[in-house]
PDB file of C-alpha atoms in Angstrom:
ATOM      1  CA  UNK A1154     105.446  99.237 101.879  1.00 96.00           C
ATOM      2  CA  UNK A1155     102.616  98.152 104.874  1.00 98.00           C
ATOM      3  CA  UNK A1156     103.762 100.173 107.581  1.00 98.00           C
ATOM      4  CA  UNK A1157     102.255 100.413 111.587  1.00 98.00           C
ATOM      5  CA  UNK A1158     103.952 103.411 113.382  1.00 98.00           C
ATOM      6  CA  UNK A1159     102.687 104.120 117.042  1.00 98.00           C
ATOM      7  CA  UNK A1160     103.811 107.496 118.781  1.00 97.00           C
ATOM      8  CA  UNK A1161     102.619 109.012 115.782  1.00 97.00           C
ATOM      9  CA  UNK A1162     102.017 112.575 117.092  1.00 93.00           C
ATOM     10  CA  UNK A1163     105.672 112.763 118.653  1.00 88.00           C
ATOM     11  CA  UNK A1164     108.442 114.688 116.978  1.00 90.00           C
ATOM     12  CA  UNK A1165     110.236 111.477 116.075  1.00 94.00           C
ATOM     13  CA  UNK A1166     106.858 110.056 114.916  1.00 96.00           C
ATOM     14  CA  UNK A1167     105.966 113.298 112.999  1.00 95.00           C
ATOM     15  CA  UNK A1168     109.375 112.825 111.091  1.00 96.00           C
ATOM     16  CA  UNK A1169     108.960 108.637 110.605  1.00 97.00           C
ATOM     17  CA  UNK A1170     105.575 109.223 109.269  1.00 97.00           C
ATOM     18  CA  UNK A1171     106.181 112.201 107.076  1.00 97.00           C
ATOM     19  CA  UNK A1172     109.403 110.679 105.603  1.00 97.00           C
ATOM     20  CA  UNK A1173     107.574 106.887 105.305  1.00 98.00           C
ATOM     21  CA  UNK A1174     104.648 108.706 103.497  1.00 97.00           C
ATOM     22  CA  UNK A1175     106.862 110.541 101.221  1.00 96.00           C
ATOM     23  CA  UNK A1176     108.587 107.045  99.914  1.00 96.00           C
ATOM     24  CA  UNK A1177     104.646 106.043  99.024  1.00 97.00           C
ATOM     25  CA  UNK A1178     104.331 103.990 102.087  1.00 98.00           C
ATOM     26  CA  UNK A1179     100.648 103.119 103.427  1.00 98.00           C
ATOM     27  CA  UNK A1180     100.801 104.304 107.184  1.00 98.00           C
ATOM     28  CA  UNK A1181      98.274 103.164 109.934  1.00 98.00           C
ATOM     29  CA  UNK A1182      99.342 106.217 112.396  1.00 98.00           C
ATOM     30  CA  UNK A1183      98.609 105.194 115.787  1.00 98.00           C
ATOM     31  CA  UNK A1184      98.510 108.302 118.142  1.00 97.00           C
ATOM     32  CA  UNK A1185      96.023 110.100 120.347  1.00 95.00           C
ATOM     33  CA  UNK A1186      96.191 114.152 118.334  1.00 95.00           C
ATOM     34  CA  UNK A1187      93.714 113.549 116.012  1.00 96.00           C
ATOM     35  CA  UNK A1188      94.335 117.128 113.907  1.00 96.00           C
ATOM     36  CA  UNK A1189      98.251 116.592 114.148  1.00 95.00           C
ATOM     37  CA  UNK A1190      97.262 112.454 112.217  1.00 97.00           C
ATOM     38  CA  UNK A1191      94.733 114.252 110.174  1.00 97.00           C
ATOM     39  CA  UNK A1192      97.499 116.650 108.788  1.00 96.00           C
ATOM     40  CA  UNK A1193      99.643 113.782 108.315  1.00 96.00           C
ATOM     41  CA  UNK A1194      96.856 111.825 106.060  1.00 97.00           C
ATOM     42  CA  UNK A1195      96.172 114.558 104.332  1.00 96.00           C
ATOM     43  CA  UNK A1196      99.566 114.648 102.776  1.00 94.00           C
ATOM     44  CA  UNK A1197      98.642 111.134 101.460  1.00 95.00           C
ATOM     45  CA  UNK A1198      95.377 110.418 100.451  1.00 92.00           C
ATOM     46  CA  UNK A1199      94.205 107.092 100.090  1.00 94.00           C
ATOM     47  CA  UNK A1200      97.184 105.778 102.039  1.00 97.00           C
ATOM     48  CA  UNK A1201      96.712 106.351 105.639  1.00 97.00           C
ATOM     49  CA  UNK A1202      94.601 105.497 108.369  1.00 98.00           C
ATOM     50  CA  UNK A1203      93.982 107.375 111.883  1.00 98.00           C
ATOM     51  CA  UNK A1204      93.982 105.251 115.051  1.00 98.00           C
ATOM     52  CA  UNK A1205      93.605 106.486 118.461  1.00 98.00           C
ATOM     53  CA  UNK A1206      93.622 103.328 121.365  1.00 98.00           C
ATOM     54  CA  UNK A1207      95.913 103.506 124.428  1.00 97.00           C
ATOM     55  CA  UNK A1208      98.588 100.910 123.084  1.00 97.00           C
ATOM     56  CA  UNK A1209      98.704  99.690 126.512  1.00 96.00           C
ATOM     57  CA  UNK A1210      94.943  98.234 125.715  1.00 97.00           C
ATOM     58  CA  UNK A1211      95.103  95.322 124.398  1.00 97.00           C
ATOM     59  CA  UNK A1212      91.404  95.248 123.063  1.00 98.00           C
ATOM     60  CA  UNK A1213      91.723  98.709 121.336  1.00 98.00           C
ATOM     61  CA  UNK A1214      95.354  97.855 119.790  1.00 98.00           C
ATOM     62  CA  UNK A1215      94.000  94.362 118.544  1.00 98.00           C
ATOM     63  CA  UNK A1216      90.436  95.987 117.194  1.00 98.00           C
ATOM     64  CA  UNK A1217      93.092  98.384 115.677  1.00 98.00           C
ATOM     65  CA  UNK A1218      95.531  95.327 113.718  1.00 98.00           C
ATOM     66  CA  UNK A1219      92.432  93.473 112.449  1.00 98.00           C
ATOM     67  CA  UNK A1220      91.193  96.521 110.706  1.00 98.00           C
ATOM     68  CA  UNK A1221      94.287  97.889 109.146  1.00 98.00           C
ATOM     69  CA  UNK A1222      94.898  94.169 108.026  1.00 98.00           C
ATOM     70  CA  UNK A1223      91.791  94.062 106.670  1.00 98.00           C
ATOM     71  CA  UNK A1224      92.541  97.422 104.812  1.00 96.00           C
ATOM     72  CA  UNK A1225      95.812  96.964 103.570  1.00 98.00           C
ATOM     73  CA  UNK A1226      97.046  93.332 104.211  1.00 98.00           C
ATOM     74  CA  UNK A1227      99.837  92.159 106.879  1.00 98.00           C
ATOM     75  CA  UNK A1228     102.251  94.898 107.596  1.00 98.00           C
ATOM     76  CA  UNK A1229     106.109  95.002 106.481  1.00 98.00           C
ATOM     77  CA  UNK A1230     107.310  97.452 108.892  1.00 98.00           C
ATOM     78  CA  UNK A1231     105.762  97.657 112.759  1.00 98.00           C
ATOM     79  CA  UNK A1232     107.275 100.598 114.673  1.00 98.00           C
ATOM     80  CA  UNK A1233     106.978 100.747 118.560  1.00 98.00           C
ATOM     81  CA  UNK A1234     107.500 104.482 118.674  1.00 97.00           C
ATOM     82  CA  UNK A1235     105.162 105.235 121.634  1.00 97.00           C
ATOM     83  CA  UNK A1236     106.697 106.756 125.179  1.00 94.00           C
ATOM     84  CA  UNK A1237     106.379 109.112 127.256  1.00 93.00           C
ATOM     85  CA  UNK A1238     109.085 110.666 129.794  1.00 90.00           C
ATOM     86  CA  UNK A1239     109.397 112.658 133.114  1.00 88.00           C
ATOM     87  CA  UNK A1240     111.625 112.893 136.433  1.00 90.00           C
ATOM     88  CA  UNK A1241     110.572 110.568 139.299  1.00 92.00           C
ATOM     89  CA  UNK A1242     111.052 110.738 142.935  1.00 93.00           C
ATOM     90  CA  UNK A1243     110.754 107.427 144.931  1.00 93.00           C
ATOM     91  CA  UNK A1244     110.426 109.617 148.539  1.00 95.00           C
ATOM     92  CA  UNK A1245     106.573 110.922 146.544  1.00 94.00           C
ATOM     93  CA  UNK A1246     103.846 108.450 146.924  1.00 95.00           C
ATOM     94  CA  UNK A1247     102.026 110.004 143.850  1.00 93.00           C
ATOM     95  CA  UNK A1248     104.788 109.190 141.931  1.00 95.00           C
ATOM     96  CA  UNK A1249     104.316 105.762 141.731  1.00 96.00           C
ATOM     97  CA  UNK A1250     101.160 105.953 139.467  1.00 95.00           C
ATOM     98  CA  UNK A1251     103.596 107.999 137.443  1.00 95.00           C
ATOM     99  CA  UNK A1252     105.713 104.364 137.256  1.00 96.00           C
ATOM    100  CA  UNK A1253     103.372 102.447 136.727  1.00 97.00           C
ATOM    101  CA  UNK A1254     101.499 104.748 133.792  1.00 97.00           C
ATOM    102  CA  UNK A1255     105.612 104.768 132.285  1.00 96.00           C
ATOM    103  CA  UNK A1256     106.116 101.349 131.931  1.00 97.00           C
ATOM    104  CA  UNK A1257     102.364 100.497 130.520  1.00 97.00           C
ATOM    105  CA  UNK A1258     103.387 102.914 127.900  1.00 97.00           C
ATOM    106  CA  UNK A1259     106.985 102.511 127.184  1.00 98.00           C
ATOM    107  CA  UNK A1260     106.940  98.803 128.104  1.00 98.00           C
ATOM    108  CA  UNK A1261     103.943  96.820 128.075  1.00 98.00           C
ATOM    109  CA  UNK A1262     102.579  99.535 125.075  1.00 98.00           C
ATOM    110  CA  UNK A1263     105.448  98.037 122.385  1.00 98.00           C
ATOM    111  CA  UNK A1264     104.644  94.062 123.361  1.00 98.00           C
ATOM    112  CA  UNK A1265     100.840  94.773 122.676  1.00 98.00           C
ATOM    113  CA  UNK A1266     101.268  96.610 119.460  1.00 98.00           C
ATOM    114  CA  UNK A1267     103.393  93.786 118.214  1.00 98.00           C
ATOM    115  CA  UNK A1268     101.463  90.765 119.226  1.00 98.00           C
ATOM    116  CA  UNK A1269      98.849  90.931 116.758  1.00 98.00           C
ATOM    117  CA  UNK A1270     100.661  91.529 113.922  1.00 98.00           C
ATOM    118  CA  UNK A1271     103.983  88.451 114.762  1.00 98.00           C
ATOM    119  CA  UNK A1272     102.334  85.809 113.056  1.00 98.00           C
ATOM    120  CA  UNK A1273     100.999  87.199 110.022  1.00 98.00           C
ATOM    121  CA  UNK A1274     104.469  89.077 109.841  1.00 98.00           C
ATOM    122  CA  UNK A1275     105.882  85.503 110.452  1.00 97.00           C
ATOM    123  CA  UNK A1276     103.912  83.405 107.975  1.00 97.00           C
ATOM    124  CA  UNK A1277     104.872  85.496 105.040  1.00 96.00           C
ATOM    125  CA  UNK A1278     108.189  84.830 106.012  1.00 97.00           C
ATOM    126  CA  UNK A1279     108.963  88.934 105.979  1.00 96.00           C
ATOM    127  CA  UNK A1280     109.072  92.488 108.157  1.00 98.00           C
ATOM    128  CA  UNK A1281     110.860  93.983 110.490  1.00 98.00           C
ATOM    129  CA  UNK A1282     109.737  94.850 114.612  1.00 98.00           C
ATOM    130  CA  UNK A1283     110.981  98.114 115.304  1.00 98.00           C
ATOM    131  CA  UNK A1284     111.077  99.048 119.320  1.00 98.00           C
ATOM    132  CA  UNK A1285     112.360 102.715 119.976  1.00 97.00           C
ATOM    133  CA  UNK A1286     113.921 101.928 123.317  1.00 97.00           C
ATOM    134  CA  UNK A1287     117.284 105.040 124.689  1.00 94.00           C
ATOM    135  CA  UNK A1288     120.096 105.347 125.921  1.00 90.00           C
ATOM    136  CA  UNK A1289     118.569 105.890 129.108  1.00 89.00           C
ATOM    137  CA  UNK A1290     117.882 101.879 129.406  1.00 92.00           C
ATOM    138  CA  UNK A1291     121.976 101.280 129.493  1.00 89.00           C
ATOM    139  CA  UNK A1292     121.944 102.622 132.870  1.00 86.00           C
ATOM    140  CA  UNK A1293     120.246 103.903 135.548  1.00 82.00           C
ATOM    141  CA  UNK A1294     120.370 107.902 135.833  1.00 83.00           C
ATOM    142  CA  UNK A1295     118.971 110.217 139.291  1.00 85.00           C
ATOM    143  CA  UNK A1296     115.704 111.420 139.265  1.00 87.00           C
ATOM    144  CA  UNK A1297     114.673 109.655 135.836  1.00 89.00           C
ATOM    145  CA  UNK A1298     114.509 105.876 137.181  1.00 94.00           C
ATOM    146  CA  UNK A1299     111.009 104.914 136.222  1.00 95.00           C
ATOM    147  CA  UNK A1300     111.833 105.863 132.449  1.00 94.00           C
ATOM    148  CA  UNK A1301     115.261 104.620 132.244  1.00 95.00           C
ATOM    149  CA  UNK A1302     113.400 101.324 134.062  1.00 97.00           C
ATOM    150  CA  UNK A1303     110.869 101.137 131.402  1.00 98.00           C
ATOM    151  CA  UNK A1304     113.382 101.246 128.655  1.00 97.00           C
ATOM    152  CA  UNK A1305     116.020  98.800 130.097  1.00 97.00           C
ATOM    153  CA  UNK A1306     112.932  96.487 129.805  1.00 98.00           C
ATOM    154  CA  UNK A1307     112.121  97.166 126.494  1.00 98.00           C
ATOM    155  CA  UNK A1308     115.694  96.239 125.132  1.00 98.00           C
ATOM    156  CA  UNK A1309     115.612  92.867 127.059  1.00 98.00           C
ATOM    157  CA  UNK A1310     112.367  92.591 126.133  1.00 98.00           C
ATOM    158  CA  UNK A1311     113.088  93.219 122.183  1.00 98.00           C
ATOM    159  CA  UNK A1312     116.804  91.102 122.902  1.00 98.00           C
ATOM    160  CA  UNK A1313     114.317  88.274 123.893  1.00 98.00           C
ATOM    161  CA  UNK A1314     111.987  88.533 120.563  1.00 98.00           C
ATOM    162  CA  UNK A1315     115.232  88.914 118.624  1.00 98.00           C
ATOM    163  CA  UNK A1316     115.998  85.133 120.067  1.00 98.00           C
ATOM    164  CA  UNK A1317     112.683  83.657 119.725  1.00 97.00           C
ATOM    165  CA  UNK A1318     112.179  85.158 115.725  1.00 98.00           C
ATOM    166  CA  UNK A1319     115.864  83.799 114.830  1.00 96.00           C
ATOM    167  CA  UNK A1320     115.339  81.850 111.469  1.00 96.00           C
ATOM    168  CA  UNK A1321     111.685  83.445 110.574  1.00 97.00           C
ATOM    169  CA  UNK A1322     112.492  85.595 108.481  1.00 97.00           C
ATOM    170  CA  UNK A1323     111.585  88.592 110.826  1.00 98.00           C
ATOM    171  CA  UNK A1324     114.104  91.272 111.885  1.00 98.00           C
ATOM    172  CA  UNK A1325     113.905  92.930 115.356  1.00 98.00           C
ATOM    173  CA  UNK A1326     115.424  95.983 115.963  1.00 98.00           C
ATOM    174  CA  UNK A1327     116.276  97.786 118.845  1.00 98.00           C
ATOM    175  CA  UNK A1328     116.622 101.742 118.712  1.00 97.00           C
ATOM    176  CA  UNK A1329     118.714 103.460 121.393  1.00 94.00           C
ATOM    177  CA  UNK A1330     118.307 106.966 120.778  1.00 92.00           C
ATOM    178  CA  UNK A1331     120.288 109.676 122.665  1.00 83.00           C
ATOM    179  CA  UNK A1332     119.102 113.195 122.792  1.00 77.00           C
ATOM    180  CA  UNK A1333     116.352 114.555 119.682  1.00 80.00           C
ATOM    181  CA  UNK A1334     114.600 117.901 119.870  1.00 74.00           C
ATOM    182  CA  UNK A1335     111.251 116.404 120.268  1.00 67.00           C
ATOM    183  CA  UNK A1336     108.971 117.866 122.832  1.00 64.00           C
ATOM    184  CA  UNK A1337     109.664 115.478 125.445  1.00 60.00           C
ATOM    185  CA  UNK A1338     113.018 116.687 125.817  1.00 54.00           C
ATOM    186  CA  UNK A1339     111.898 119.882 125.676  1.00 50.00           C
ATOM    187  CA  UNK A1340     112.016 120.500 129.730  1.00 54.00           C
ATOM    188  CA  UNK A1341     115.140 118.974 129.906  1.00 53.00           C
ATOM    189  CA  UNK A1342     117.324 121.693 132.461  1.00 55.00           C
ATOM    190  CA  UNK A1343     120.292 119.804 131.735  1.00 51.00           C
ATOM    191  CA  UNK A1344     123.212 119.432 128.816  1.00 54.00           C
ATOM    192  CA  UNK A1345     121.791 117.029 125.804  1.00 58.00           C
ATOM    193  CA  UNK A1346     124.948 116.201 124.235  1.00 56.00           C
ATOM    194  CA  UNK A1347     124.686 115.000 120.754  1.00 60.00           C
ATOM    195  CA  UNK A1348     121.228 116.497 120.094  1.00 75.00           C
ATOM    196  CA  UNK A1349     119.625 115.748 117.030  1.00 84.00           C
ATOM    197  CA  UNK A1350     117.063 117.115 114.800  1.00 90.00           C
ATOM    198  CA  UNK A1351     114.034 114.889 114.644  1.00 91.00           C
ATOM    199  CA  UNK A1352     113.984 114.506 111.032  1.00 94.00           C
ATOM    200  CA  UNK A1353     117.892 113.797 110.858  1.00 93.00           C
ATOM    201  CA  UNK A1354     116.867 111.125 113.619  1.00 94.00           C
ATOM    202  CA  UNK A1355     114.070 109.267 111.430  1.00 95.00           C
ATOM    203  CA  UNK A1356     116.509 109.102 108.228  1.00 96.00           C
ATOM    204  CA  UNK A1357     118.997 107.134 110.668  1.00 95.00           C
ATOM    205  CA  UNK A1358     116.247 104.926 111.998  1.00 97.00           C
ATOM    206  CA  UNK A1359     114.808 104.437 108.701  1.00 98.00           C
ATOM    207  CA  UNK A1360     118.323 103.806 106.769  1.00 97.00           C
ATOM    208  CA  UNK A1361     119.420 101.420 109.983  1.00 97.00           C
ATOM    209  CA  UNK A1362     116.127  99.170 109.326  1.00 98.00           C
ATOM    210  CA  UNK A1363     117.024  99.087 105.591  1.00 97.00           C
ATOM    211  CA  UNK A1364     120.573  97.957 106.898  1.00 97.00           C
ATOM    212  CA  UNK A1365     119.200  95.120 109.111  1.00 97.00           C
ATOM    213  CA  UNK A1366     120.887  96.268 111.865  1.00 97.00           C
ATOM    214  CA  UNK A1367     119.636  95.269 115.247  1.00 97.00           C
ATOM    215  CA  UNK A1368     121.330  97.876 117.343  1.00 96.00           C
ATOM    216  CA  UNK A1369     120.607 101.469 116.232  1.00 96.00           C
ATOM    217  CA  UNK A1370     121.744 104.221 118.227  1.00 93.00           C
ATOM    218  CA  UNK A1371     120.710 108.100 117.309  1.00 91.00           C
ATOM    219  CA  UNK A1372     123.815 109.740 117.005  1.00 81.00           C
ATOM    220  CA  UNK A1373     126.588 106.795 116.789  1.00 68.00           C
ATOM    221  CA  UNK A1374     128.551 109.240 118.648  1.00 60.00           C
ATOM    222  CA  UNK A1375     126.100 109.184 121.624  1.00 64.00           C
ATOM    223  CA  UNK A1376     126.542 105.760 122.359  1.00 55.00           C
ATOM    224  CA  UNK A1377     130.593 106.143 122.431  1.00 58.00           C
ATOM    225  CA  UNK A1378     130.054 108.568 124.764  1.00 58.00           C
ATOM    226  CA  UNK A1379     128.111 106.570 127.110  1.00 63.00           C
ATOM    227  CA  UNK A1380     130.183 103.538 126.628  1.00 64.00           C
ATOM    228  CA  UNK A1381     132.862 105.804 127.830  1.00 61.00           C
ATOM    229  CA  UNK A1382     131.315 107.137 131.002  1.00 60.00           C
ATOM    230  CA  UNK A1383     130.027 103.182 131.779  1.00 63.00           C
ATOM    231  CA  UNK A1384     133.694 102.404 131.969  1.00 71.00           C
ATOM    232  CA  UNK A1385     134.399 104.843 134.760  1.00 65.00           C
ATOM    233  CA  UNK A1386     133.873 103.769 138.602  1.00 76.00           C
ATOM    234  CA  UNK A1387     130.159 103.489 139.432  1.00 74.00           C
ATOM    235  CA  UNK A1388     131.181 106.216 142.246  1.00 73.00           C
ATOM    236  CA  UNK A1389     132.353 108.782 139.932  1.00 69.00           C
ATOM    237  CA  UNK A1390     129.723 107.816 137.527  1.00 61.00           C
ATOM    238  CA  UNK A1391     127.080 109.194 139.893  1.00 71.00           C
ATOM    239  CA  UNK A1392     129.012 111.878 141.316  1.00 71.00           C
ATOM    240  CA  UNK A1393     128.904 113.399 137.436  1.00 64.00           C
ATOM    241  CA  UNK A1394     125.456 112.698 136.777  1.00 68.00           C
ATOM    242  CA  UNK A1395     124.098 113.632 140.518  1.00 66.00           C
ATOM    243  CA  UNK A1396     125.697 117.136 139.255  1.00 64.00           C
ATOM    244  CA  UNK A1397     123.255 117.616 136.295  1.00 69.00           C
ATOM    245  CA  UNK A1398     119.399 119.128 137.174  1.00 67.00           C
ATOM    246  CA  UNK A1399     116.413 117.024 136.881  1.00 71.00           C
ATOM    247  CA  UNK A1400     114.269 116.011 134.317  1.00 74.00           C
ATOM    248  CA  UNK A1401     110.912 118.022 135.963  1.00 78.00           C
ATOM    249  CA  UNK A1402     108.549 115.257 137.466  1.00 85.00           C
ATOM    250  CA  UNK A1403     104.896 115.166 135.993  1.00 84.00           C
ATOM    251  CA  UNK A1404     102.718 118.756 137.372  1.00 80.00           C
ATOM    252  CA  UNK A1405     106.147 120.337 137.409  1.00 81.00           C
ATOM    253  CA  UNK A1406     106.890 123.152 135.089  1.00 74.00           C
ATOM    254  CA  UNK A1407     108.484 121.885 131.801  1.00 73.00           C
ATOM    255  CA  UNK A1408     107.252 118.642 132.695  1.00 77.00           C
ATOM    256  CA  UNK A1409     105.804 116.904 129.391  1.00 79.00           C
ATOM    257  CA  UNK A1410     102.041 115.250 129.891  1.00 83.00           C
ATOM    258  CA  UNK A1411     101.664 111.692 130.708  1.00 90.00           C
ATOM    259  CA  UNK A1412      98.198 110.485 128.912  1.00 90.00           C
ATOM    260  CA  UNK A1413      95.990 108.345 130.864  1.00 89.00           C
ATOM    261  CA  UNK A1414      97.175 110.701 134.375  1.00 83.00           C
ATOM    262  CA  UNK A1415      94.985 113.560 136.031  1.00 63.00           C
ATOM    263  CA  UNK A1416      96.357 116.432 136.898  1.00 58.00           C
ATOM    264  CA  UNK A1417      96.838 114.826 140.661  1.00 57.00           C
ATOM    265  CA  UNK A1418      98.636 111.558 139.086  1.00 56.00           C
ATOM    266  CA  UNK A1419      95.687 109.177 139.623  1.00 45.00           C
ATOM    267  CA  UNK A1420      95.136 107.456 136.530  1.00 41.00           C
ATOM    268  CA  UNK A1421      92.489 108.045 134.088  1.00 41.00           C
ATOM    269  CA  UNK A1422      89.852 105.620 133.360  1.00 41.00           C
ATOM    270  CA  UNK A1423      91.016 104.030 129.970  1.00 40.00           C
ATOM    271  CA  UNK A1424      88.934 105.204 126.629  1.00 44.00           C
ATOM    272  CA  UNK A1425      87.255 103.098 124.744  1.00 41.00           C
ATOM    273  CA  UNK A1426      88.663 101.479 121.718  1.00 43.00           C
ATOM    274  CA  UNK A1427      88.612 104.344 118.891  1.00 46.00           C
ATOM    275  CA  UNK A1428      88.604 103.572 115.401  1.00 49.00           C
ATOM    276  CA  UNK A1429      88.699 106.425 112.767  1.00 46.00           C
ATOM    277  CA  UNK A1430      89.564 106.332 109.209  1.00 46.00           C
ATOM    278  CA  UNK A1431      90.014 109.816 108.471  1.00 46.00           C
ATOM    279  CA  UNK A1432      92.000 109.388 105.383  1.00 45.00           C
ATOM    280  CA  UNK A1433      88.920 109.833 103.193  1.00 42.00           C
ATOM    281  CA  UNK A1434      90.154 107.076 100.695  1.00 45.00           C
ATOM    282  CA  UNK A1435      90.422 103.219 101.331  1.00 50.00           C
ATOM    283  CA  UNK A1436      93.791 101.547 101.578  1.00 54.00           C
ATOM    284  CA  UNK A1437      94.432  99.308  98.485  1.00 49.00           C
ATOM    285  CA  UNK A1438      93.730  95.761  99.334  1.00 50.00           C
ATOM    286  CA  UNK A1439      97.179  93.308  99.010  1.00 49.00           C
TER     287      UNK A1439
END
């Protein structure tokens, strides 16, 4: 199996790649950690390749697709694994480079990845898109509205590739996780019900994909829950959530790093498309 994974330093990533690796998949492992992607190749010699654009760049993530494809042929499996979280305050000025920097990742980070790769995918007639969207895009939640905006996006966006791929051949999945012990919940100050252990999490990804299923939510039970909750008054909906700390905005303590921000929110310049093949061996051609 040809398989792109972005977010590839992230606990969920981590997991997907180290269980993908261990079936004898070839991995292009898109992150920005070089040492945690080299220790990742290194488990599989030969069969991975380190990339390191900002997937919101759609120079560095095409420069990327043309030489993996030239490595190891059109990909089967393309996961949109890439986000980053953090609290959000609309009353804070600053915060809106936070938004912005949020949805180019979340959002705008999963189309880019995919758009090189849809119509070689779609003229072998095989392969599966693979966005890892949240529950947090079912509804909106206080103090977290630029992520749970960037993910409600995402699952239209994915809904509306699902559509336009009907009858290609090409699945599209969307992933709604819930709560994994990753380390951008780890500054959550509030309950995480349903929590799951990243590796736990990537065998249900991985298994739904195999499945064909289009929906995918990490725990099943997580999504009855919030299914629940939906069907209470929107009043009482807020009243229980208003009740629950924030998620710590970016600079805050227990707030996970946003790349591409300085420490006073203004956004970095962009870095230059980054190539690096640290995986010592060549990719089989296809």
């Amino acid at each position: 199996m040809n398989v792109v994974l972005s977010g590839a330093c992230g606990g969920l990533g981590q997991a997907l790649a180290r269980q993908l690796v261990a079936h004898g998949a070839q991995v292009a492992l898109v992150g920005l950690d070089v040492d945690r992607l080299q220790a990742l190749a290194d488990t599989a010699p030969g069969r991975c390749a380190i990339y390191t654009p900002d997937v919101a760049d759609g120079d560095a993530v095409q420069a990327m697709a043309h030489d993996w494809m030239a490595r190891a042929g059109t990909p089967d499996l393309v996961i949109a694994n890439a986000g980053v979280a953090g609290g959000y305050d609309t009353a804070q000025a600053e915060d809106l480079q936070v938004f912005r920097r949020m949805l180019e990742i979340n959002l705008l980070g999963a189309a880019t990845l995919f758009q090189p790769f849809v119509a070689p995918m779609r003229a072998q007639r095989k392969g599966a898109l693979v966005g890892v969207a949240s529950i947090a895009g079912w509804r909106g939640m206080p103090g977290n509205g630029a992520y749970c905006a960037s993910k409600a996006g995402l699952i239209r966006y994915l809904e509306s590739l699902r559509a336009e791929l009907r009858g290609s051949g090409l699945t599209v999945h969307t992933v709604s996780p819930g709560y994994i012990r990753t380390p951008l919940t780890a500054g959550n100050r509030f309950v995480m019900p349903g929590l799951l252990e990243a590796d736990e999490a990537a065998r249900q990804l991985l298994q739904g994909v195999a499945a064909r299923r289009a929906h995918i939510v990490l725990p099943r039970r997580i999504g009855w829950l919030s299914r629940a909750l939906a069907c209470l008054p929107a009043s009482l909906h807020d009243r229980i959530l208003l009740a629950q700390p924030r998620k710590p905005r970016a600079g805050e303590a227990g707030a996970t790093p946003i790349p591409g921000l300085s420490p006073g929110h203004a956004p970095a310049a962009s870095p230059a498309p980054s190539i690096s093949d640290l995986a010592h061996e060549r990719p089989p051609q296809r």
